[in-house]
């Protein structure tokens, strides 16, 4: 996020390069939205060029800790209080707060650990963080039932590693063709600040696999940016 803010003026957004006025509707889908101010209010509302068009905003956020504040925004934001997934099923939603972080309040997400999902049946071992059982939904099918190729669709995806499940599913179903511009954070086993020489065990993928994911999107004609 710090890197993004430093380079915010250098980003080439699609509406800053082409005319989008011929589109039927204008839609922004925030997958892994967290709080309203996390990216919808602080970035999309303020920074994304809209060519004077009104965008309908969908916030997909499974963490119930952030749901209450969206009640204040329900006229402009549609909250989907579920987890974007590859099928409709119950999931384990795990939140691991870093040591020393304070509990989040209702309107701020500072200190709130990031949530990860996995099927209930596959969850193994003990987990020291917060665990809830939530409902996952087939994101690709939802997208196909919500927008059409005549709409202009922007998506931000920050889903703590689940992008390696969701992106292939979008290709498999053809739903990827409905998205005009993507802002994607890819999660990998990066070096840890706390422990020099050690990589995080939170994610299984490596940076090379993230590059392949971005490359596959761009080779398919999808305008994708790296999100931080």
mmCIF file of N, CA and C in Angstrom, residues 25-133:
data_model
loop_
_atom_site.group_PDB
_atom_site.id
_atom_site.type_symbol
_atom_site.label_atom_id
_atom_site.label_comp_id
_atom_site.label_asym_id
_atom_site.label_seq_id
_atom_site.Cartn_x
_atom_site.Cartn_y
_atom_site.Cartn_z
ATOM 1 N N UNK A 25 -23.339 -0.205 -18.168
ATOM 2 C CA UNK A 25 -23.246 0.092 -16.741
ATOM 3 C C UNK A 25 -21.779 0.154 -16.338
ATOM 4 N N UNK A 26 -21.539 0.691 -15.136
ATOM 5 C CA UNK A 26 -20.176 0.840 -14.635
ATOM 6 C C UNK A 26 -20.132 0.228 -13.241
ATOM 7 N N UNK A 27 -19.249 -0.768 -13.074
ATOM 8 C CA UNK A 27 -19.263 -1.585 -11.865
ATOM 9 C C UNK A 27 -17.853 -1.724 -11.300
ATOM 10 N N UNK A 28 -17.740 -1.566 -9.988
ATOM 11 C CA UNK A 28 -16.483 -1.831 -9.285
ATOM 12 C C UNK A 28 -16.729 -2.948 -8.281
ATOM 13 N N UNK A 29 -15.927 -4.007 -8.364
ATOM 14 C CA UNK A 29 -16.050 -5.154 -7.466
ATOM 15 C C UNK A 29 -14.784 -5.240 -6.620
ATOM 16 N N UNK A 30 -14.946 -5.093 -5.315
ATOM 17 C CA UNK A 30 -13.805 -5.157 -4.399
ATOM 18 C C UNK A 30 -13.851 -6.501 -3.679
ATOM 19 N N UNK A 31 -12.984 -7.412 -4.088
ATOM 20 C CA UNK A 31 -12.951 -8.764 -3.519
ATOM 21 C C UNK A 31 -11.915 -8.792 -2.398
ATOM 22 N N UNK A 32 -12.393 -8.932 -1.174
ATOM 23 C CA UNK A 32 -11.516 -8.791 -0.018
ATOM 24 C C UNK A 32 -11.447 -7.326 0.367
ATOM 25 N N UNK A 33 -12.621 -6.721 0.545
ATOM 26 C CA UNK A 33 -12.714 -5.268 0.703
ATOM 27 C C UNK A 33 -12.228 -4.764 2.056
ATOM 28 N N UNK A 34 -12.348 -5.594 3.098
ATOM 29 C CA UNK A 34 -12.082 -5.157 4.473
ATOM 30 C C UNK A 34 -12.951 -3.938 4.805
ATOM 31 N N UNK A 35 -12.395 -2.894 5.418
ATOM 32 C CA UNK A 35 -13.205 -1.733 5.774
ATOM 33 C C UNK A 35 -13.488 -0.875 4.543
ATOM 34 N N UNK A 36 -14.489 0.002 4.653
ATOM 35 C CA UNK A 36 -14.827 0.889 3.544
ATOM 36 C C UNK A 36 -13.638 1.764 3.168
ATOM 37 N N UNK A 37 -12.917 2.244 4.166
ATOM 38 C CA UNK A 37 -11.792 3.132 3.909
ATOM 39 C C UNK A 37 -10.537 2.434 3.443
ATOM 40 N N UNK A 38 -10.516 1.104 3.487
ATOM 41 C CA UNK A 38 -9.314 0.366 3.119
ATOM 42 C C UNK A 38 -8.922 0.596 1.666
ATOM 43 N N UNK A 39 -9.878 0.505 0.743
ATOM 44 C CA UNK A 39 -9.571 0.767 -0.668
ATOM 45 C C UNK A 39 -10.718 1.445 -1.407
ATOM 46 N N UNK A 40 -11.960 1.172 -1.026
ATOM 47 C CA UNK A 40 -13.089 1.796 -1.724
ATOM 48 C C UNK A 40 -13.085 3.305 -1.496
ATOM 49 N N UNK A 41 -13.074 3.704 -0.232
ATOM 50 C CA UNK A 41 -13.124 5.128 0.088
ATOM 51 C C UNK A 41 -11.816 5.851 -0.142
ATOM 52 N N UNK A 42 -10.698 5.206 0.180
ATOM 53 C CA UNK A 42 -9.402 5.884 0.120
ATOM 54 C C UNK A 42 -8.782 5.893 -1.268
ATOM 55 N N UNK A 43 -9.127 4.892 -2.093
ATOM 56 C CA UNK A 43 -8.503 4.809 -3.418
ATOM 57 C C UNK A 43 -9.512 4.914 -4.559
ATOM 58 N N UNK A 44 -10.476 3.992 -4.634
ATOM 59 C CA UNK A 44 -11.355 3.978 -5.800
ATOM 60 C C UNK A 44 -12.180 5.252 -5.912
ATOM 61 N N UNK A 45 -12.791 5.686 -4.830
ATOM 62 C CA UNK A 45 -13.611 6.897 -4.875
ATOM 63 C C UNK A 45 -12.788 8.130 -5.227
ATOM 64 N N UNK A 46 -11.555 8.196 -4.720
ATOM 65 C CA UNK A 46 -10.753 9.410 -4.867
ATOM 66 C C UNK A 46 -9.826 9.400 -6.078
ATOM 67 N N UNK A 47 -9.289 8.231 -6.440
ATOM 68 C CA UNK A 47 -8.220 8.181 -7.426
ATOM 69 C C UNK A 47 -8.610 7.625 -8.789
ATOM 70 N N UNK A 48 -9.526 6.683 -8.819
ATOM 71 C CA UNK A 48 -9.813 6.019 -10.088
ATOM 72 C C UNK A 48 -10.591 6.945 -11.017
ATOM 73 N N UNK A 49 -10.111 7.160 -12.259
ATOM 74 C CA UNK A 49 -10.807 8.046 -13.207
ATOM 75 C C UNK A 49 -12.095 7.402 -13.717
ATOM 76 N N UNK A 50 -13.201 8.118 -13.616
ATOM 77 C CA UNK A 50 -14.502 7.530 -13.931
ATOM 78 C C UNK A 50 -15.202 8.182 -15.123
ATOM 79 N N UNK A 51 -14.576 9.174 -15.733
ATOM 80 C CA UNK A 51 -15.169 9.858 -16.885
ATOM 81 C C UNK A 51 -16.603 10.322 -16.584
ATOM 82 N N UNK A 52 -16.789 10.826 -15.365
ATOM 83 C CA UNK A 52 -18.088 11.362 -14.918
ATOM 84 C C UNK A 52 -19.204 10.316 -14.917
ATOM 85 N N UNK A 53 -18.832 9.052 -14.825
ATOM 86 C CA UNK A 53 -19.819 7.984 -14.747
ATOM 87 C C UNK A 53 -19.996 7.550 -13.291
ATOM 88 N N UNK A 54 -21.198 7.105 -12.964
ATOM 89 C CA UNK A 54 -21.477 6.609 -11.616
ATOM 90 C C UNK A 54 -21.286 5.098 -11.588
ATOM 91 N N UNK A 55 -20.416 4.643 -10.718
ATOM 92 C CA UNK A 55 -20.133 3.217 -10.600
ATOM 93 C C UNK A 55 -20.942 2.600 -9.464
ATOM 94 N N UNK A 56 -21.503 1.428 -9.738
ATOM 95 C CA UNK A 56 -22.102 0.655 -8.650
ATOM 96 C C UNK A 56 -20.988 -0.166 -8.014
ATOM 97 N N UNK A 57 -20.895 -0.099 -6.694
ATOM 98 C CA UNK A 57 -19.801 -0.740 -5.978
ATOM 99 C C UNK A 57 -20.297 -1.963 -5.212
ATOM 100 N N UNK A 58 -19.600 -3.082 -5.405
ATOM 101 C CA UNK A 58 -19.852 -4.299 -4.634
ATOM 102 C C UNK A 58 -18.650 -4.545 -3.733
ATOM 103 N N UNK A 59 -18.903 -4.698 -2.441
ATOM 104 C CA UNK A 59 -17.846 -5.025 -1.485
ATOM 105 C C UNK A 59 -18.036 -6.467 -1.031
ATOM 106 N N UNK A 60 -17.073 -7.312 -1.340
ATOM 107 C CA UNK A 60 -17.129 -8.718 -0.932
ATOM 108 C C UNK A 60 -16.175 -8.893 0.240
ATOM 109 N N UNK A 61 -16.739 -9.121 1.415
ATOM 110 C CA UNK A 61 -15.920 -9.203 2.626
ATOM 111 C C UNK A 61 -16.538 -10.198 3.606
ATOM 112 N N UNK A 62 -15.802 -11.255 3.914
ATOM 113 C CA UNK A 62 -16.311 -12.308 4.790
ATOM 114 C C UNK A 62 -16.132 -11.992 6.269
ATOM 115 N N UNK A 63 -15.213 -11.102 6.588
ATOM 116 C CA UNK A 63 -14.932 -10.792 7.992
ATOM 117 C C UNK A 63 -16.068 -9.953 8.578
ATOM 118 N N UNK A 64 -16.839 -10.551 9.459
ATOM 119 C CA UNK A 64 -18.008 -9.877 10.028
ATOM 120 C C UNK A 64 -17.637 -8.638 10.833
ATOM 121 N N UNK A 65 -16.368 -8.511 11.199
ATOM 122 C CA UNK A 65 -15.924 -7.357 11.970
ATOM 123 C C UNK A 65 -16.115 -6.050 11.204
ATOM 124 N N UNK A 66 -16.147 -6.126 9.869
ATOM 125 C CA UNK A 66 -16.268 -4.923 9.044
ATOM 126 C C UNK A 66 -17.680 -4.681 8.520
ATOM 127 N N UNK A 67 -18.595 -5.590 8.774
ATOM 128 C CA UNK A 67 -19.913 -5.500 8.153
ATOM 129 C C UNK A 67 -20.738 -4.314 8.630
ATOM 130 N N UNK A 68 -20.649 -3.987 9.897
ATOM 131 C CA UNK A 68 -21.515 -2.954 10.458
ATOM 132 C C UNK A 68 -21.327 -1.604 9.775
ATOM 133 N N UNK A 69 -20.081 -1.262 9.456
ATOM 134 C CA UNK A 69 -19.852 0.058 8.864
ATOM 135 C C UNK A 69 -20.437 0.182 7.468
ATOM 136 N N UNK A 70 -20.642 -0.947 6.778
ATOM 137 C CA UNK A 70 -21.239 -0.883 5.448
ATOM 138 C C UNK A 70 -22.728 -0.570 5.496
ATOM 139 N N UNK A 71 -23.333 -0.719 6.672
ATOM 140 C CA UNK A 71 -24.734 -0.333 6.819
ATOM 141 C C UNK A 71 -24.903 1.167 6.580
ATOM 142 N N UNK A 72 -23.863 1.935 6.895
ATOM 143 C CA UNK A 72 -23.899 3.380 6.688
ATOM 144 C C UNK A 72 -23.692 3.747 5.224
ATOM 145 N N UNK A 73 -23.236 2.772 4.420
ATOM 146 C CA UNK A 73 -22.921 3.037 3.015
ATOM 147 C C UNK A 73 -23.829 2.265 2.064
ATOM 148 N N UNK A 74 -24.923 1.696 2.581
ATOM 149 C CA UNK A 74 -25.717 0.775 1.765
ATOM 150 C C UNK A 74 -26.389 1.429 0.562
ATOM 151 N N UNK A 75 -26.475 2.764 0.549
ATOM 152 C CA UNK A 75 -27.045 3.442 -0.614
ATOM 153 C C UNK A 75 -26.062 3.486 -1.779
ATOM 154 N N UNK A 76 -24.779 3.389 -1.473
ATOM 155 C CA UNK A 76 -23.762 3.487 -2.524
ATOM 156 C C UNK A 76 -22.915 2.228 -2.675
ATOM 157 N N UNK A 77 -22.992 1.326 -1.696
ATOM 158 C CA UNK A 77 -22.190 0.101 -1.738
ATOM 159 C C UNK A 77 -23.068 -1.097 -1.400
ATOM 160 N N UNK A 78 -22.985 -2.137 -2.217
ATOM 161 C CA UNK A 78 -23.684 -3.385 -1.927
ATOM 162 C C UNK A 78 -22.699 -4.348 -1.282
ATOM 163 N N UNK A 79 -22.959 -4.717 -0.040
ATOM 164 C CA UNK A 79 -22.079 -5.640 0.676
ATOM 165 C C UNK A 79 -22.516 -7.078 0.440
ATOM 166 N N UNK A 80 -21.555 -7.919 0.068
ATOM 167 C CA UNK A 80 -21.765 -9.362 0.023
ATOM 168 C C UNK A 80 -20.946 -9.944 1.175
ATOM 169 N N UNK A 81 -21.602 -10.302 2.279
ATOM 170 C CA UNK A 81 -20.886 -10.729 3.493
ATOM 171 C C UNK A 81 -20.453 -12.189 3.453
ATOM 172 N N UNK A 82 -19.824 -12.570 2.360
ATOM 173 C CA UNK A 82 -19.403 -13.954 2.160
ATOM 174 C C UNK A 82 -17.966 -13.969 1.645
ATOM 175 N N UNK A 83 -17.453 -15.150 1.433
ATOM 176 C CA UNK A 83 -16.102 -15.300 0.896
ATOM 177 C C UNK A 83 -16.164 -15.696 -0.569
ATOM 178 N N UNK A 84 -15.447 -14.981 -1.416
ATOM 179 C CA UNK A 84 -15.353 -15.360 -2.824
ATOM 180 C C UNK A 84 -14.600 -16.679 -2.914
ATOM 181 N N UNK A 85 -15.203 -17.645 -3.616
ATOM 182 C CA UNK A 85 -14.615 -18.979 -3.668
ATOM 183 C C UNK A 85 -14.957 -19.615 -5.008
ATOM 184 N N UNK A 86 -14.587 -20.868 -5.204
ATOM 185 C CA UNK A 86 -14.780 -21.540 -6.488
ATOM 186 C C UNK A 86 -16.071 -22.348 -6.545
ATOM 187 N N UNK A 87 -16.779 -22.437 -5.431
ATOM 188 C CA UNK A 87 -18.068 -23.138 -5.376
ATOM 189 C C UNK A 87 -18.812 -22.679 -4.124
ATOM 190 N N UNK A 88 -20.057 -23.064 -4.029
ATOM 191 C CA UNK A 88 -20.868 -22.713 -2.866
ATOM 192 C C UNK A 88 -20.677 -23.777 -1.780
ATOM 193 N N UNK A 89 -20.043 -23.389 -0.684
ATOM 194 C CA UNK A 89 -19.834 -24.330 0.412
ATOM 195 C C UNK A 89 -19.395 -23.586 1.664
ATOM 196 N N UNK A 90 -19.472 -24.270 2.798
ATOM 197 C CA UNK A 90 -19.017 -23.690 4.058
ATOM 198 C C UNK A 90 -17.494 -23.706 4.103
ATOM 199 N N UNK A 91 -16.927 -22.649 4.688
ATOM 200 C CA UNK A 91 -15.480 -22.505 4.750
ATOM 201 C C UNK A 91 -15.045 -22.126 6.156
ATOM 202 N N UNK A 92 -13.795 -22.421 6.468
ATOM 203 C CA UNK A 92 -13.189 -21.915 7.691
ATOM 204 C C UNK A 92 -12.535 -20.585 7.361
ATOM 205 N N UNK A 93 -12.837 -19.573 8.160
ATOM 206 C CA UNK A 93 -12.258 -18.248 7.967
ATOM 207 C C UNK A 93 -11.342 -17.980 9.151
ATOM 208 N N UNK A 94 -10.045 -17.896 8.876
ATOM 209 C CA UNK A 94 -9.047 -17.809 9.934
ATOM 210 C C UNK A 94 -8.374 -16.444 9.926
ATOM 211 N N UNK A 95 -8.341 -15.809 11.087
ATOM 212 C CA UNK A 95 -7.694 -14.507 11.217
ATOM 213 C C UNK A 95 -6.574 -14.629 12.230
ATOM 214 N N UNK A 96 -5.388 -14.306 11.788
ATOM 215 C CA UNK A 96 -4.217 -14.402 12.651
ATOM 216 C C UNK A 96 -3.636 -13.016 12.844
ATOM 217 N N UNK A 97 -3.820 -12.445 14.017
ATOM 218 C CA UNK A 97 -3.313 -11.105 14.306
ATOM 219 C C UNK A 97 -1.842 -11.186 14.668
ATOM 220 N N UNK A 98 -1.053 -10.296 14.101
ATOM 221 C CA UNK A 98 0.369 -10.286 14.402
ATOM 222 C C UNK A 98 0.609 -9.891 15.851
ATOM 223 N N UNK A 99 1.679 -10.390 16.463
ATOM 224 C CA UNK A 99 1.974 -10.046 17.846
ATOM 225 C C UNK A 99 2.111 -8.543 18.030
ATOM 226 N N UNK A 100 1.539 -8.033 19.113
ATOM 227 C CA UNK A 100 1.660 -6.610 19.417
ATOM 228 C C UNK A 100 0.604 -5.750 18.781
ATOM 229 N N UNK A 101 -0.206 -6.319 17.891
ATOM 230 C CA UNK A 101 -1.245 -5.529 17.253
ATOM 231 C C UNK A 101 -2.456 -5.433 18.161
ATOM 232 N N UNK A 102 -3.095 -4.278 18.146
ATOM 233 C CA UNK A 102 -4.266 -4.063 18.970
ATOM 234 C C UNK A 102 -5.526 -4.467 18.228
ATOM 235 N N UNK A 103 -6.579 -4.682 18.984
ATOM 236 C CA UNK A 103 -7.863 -5.032 18.379
ATOM 237 C C UNK A 103 -8.377 -3.873 17.539
ATOM 238 N N UNK A 104 -9.048 -4.200 16.449
ATOM 239 C CA UNK A 104 -9.596 -3.187 15.560
ATOM 240 C C UNK A 104 -10.890 -2.627 16.136
ATOM 241 N N UNK A 105 -11.158 -1.338 15.887
ATOM 242 C CA UNK A 105 -12.454 -0.808 16.295
ATOM 243 C C UNK A 105 -13.405 -0.888 15.111
ATOM 244 N N UNK A 106 -14.592 -0.359 15.245
ATOM 245 C CA UNK A 106 -15.624 -0.561 14.235
ATOM 246 C C UNK A 106 -15.302 0.087 12.901
ATOM 247 N N UNK A 107 -14.577 1.198 12.906
ATOM 248 C CA UNK A 107 -14.385 1.941 11.672
ATOM 249 C C UNK A 107 -12.962 1.892 11.142
ATOM 250 N N UNK A 108 -12.059 1.193 11.830
ATOM 251 C CA UNK A 108 -10.683 1.125 11.372
ATOM 252 C C UNK A 108 -10.242 -0.329 11.295
ATOM 253 N N UNK A 109 -9.374 -0.632 10.311
ATOM 254 C CA UNK A 109 -8.900 -2.002 10.198
ATOM 255 C C UNK A 109 -7.452 -2.136 10.635
ATOM 256 N N UNK A 110 -6.870 -1.059 11.177
ATOM 257 C CA UNK A 110 -5.501 -1.130 11.659
ATOM 258 C C UNK A 110 -5.416 -2.127 12.803
ATOM 259 N N UNK A 111 -4.501 -3.063 12.696
ATOM 260 C CA UNK A 111 -4.335 -4.053 13.744
ATOM 261 C C UNK A 111 -5.135 -5.318 13.524
ATOM 262 N N UNK A 112 -6.060 -5.303 12.589
ATOM 263 C CA UNK A 112 -6.868 -6.482 12.322
ATOM 264 C C UNK A 112 -6.099 -7.420 11.413
ATOM 265 N N UNK A 113 -5.900 -8.652 11.844
ATOM 266 C CA UNK A 113 -5.193 -9.617 11.021
ATOM 267 C C UNK A 113 -5.946 -9.907 9.736
ATOM 268 N N UNK A 114 -5.231 -10.368 8.718
ATOM 269 C CA UNK A 114 -5.853 -10.696 7.445
ATOM 270 C C UNK A 114 -6.463 -12.088 7.520
ATOM 271 N N UNK A 115 -7.626 -12.255 6.891
ATOM 272 C CA UNK A 115 -8.328 -13.531 6.950
ATOM 273 C C UNK A 115 -8.011 -14.427 5.772
ATOM 274 N N UNK A 116 -7.886 -15.722 6.041
ATOM 275 C CA UNK A 116 -7.695 -16.713 4.989
ATOM 276 C C UNK A 116 -8.816 -17.735 5.070
ATOM 277 N N UNK A 117 -9.163 -18.298 3.917
ATOM 278 C CA UNK A 117 -10.243 -19.277 3.888
ATOM 279 C C UNK A 117 -9.729 -20.627 3.410
ATOM 280 N N UNK A 118 -10.434 -21.680 3.823
ATOM 281 C CA UNK A 118 -10.192 -23.016 3.304
ATOM 282 C C UNK A 118 -11.411 -23.871 3.623
ATOM 283 N N UNK A 119 -11.659 -24.909 2.813
ATOM 284 C CA UNK A 119 -12.807 -25.770 3.077
ATOM 285 C C UNK A 119 -12.752 -26.355 4.477
ATOM 286 N N UNK A 120 -13.905 -26.459 5.122
ATOM 287 C CA UNK A 120 -13.975 -26.958 6.489
ATOM 288 C C UNK A 120 -13.370 -28.349 6.603
ATOM 289 N N UNK A 121 -13.646 -29.213 5.630
ATOM 290 C CA UNK A 121 -13.186 -30.597 5.691
ATOM 291 C C UNK A 121 -11.674 -30.726 5.590
ATOM 292 N N UNK A 122 -11.012 -29.742 4.953
ATOM 293 C CA UNK A 122 -9.566 -29.848 4.744
ATOM 294 C C UNK A 122 -8.759 -29.195 5.849
ATOM 295 N N UNK A 123 -9.432 -28.530 6.767
ATOM 296 C CA UNK A 123 -8.720 -27.826 7.821
ATOM 297 C C UNK A 123 -8.119 -28.829 8.796
ATOM 298 N N UNK A 124 -6.815 -28.709 9.022
ATOM 299 C CA UNK A 124 -6.120 -29.639 9.892
ATOM 300 C C UNK A 124 -5.266 -28.876 10.890
ATOM 301 N N UNK A 125 -4.977 -29.516 12.019
ATOM 302 C CA UNK A 125 -4.080 -28.930 12.995
ATOM 303 C C UNK A 125 -4.730 -27.840 13.818
ATOM 304 N N UNK A 126 -3.955 -27.313 14.737
ATOM 305 C CA UNK A 126 -4.440 -26.266 15.618
ATOM 306 C C UNK A 126 -4.127 -24.899 15.029
ATOM 307 N N UNK A 127 -5.002 -23.954 15.306
ATOM 308 C CA UNK A 127 -4.805 -22.587 14.830
ATOM 309 C C UNK A 127 -5.000 -21.662 16.014
ATOM 310 N N UNK A 128 -4.029 -20.794 16.257
ATOM 311 C CA UNK A 128 -4.051 -19.968 17.459
ATOM 312 C C UNK A 128 -4.816 -18.668 17.280
ATOM 313 N N UNK A 129 -5.211 -18.351 16.064
ATOM 314 C CA UNK A 129 -5.942 -17.116 15.816
ATOM 315 C C UNK A 129 -7.439 -17.314 15.965
ATOM 316 N N UNK A 130 -8.188 -16.407 15.360
ATOM 317 C CA UNK A 130 -9.651 -16.426 15.416
ATOM 318 C C UNK A 130 -10.195 -17.223 14.238
ATOM 319 N N UNK A 131 -11.109 -18.151 14.500
ATOM 320 C CA UNK A 131 -11.652 -19.006 13.448
ATOM 321 C C UNK A 131 -13.175 -18.937 13.455
ATOM 322 N N UNK A 132 -13.755 -18.670 12.291
ATOM 323 C CA UNK A 132 -15.209 -18.670 12.129
ATOM 324 C C UNK A 132 -15.565 -19.577 10.961
ATOM 325 N N UNK A 133 -16.763 -20.128 11.004
ATOM 326 C CA UNK A 133 -17.270 -20.854 9.843
ATOM 327 C C UNK A 133 -18.155 -19.896 9.066
#
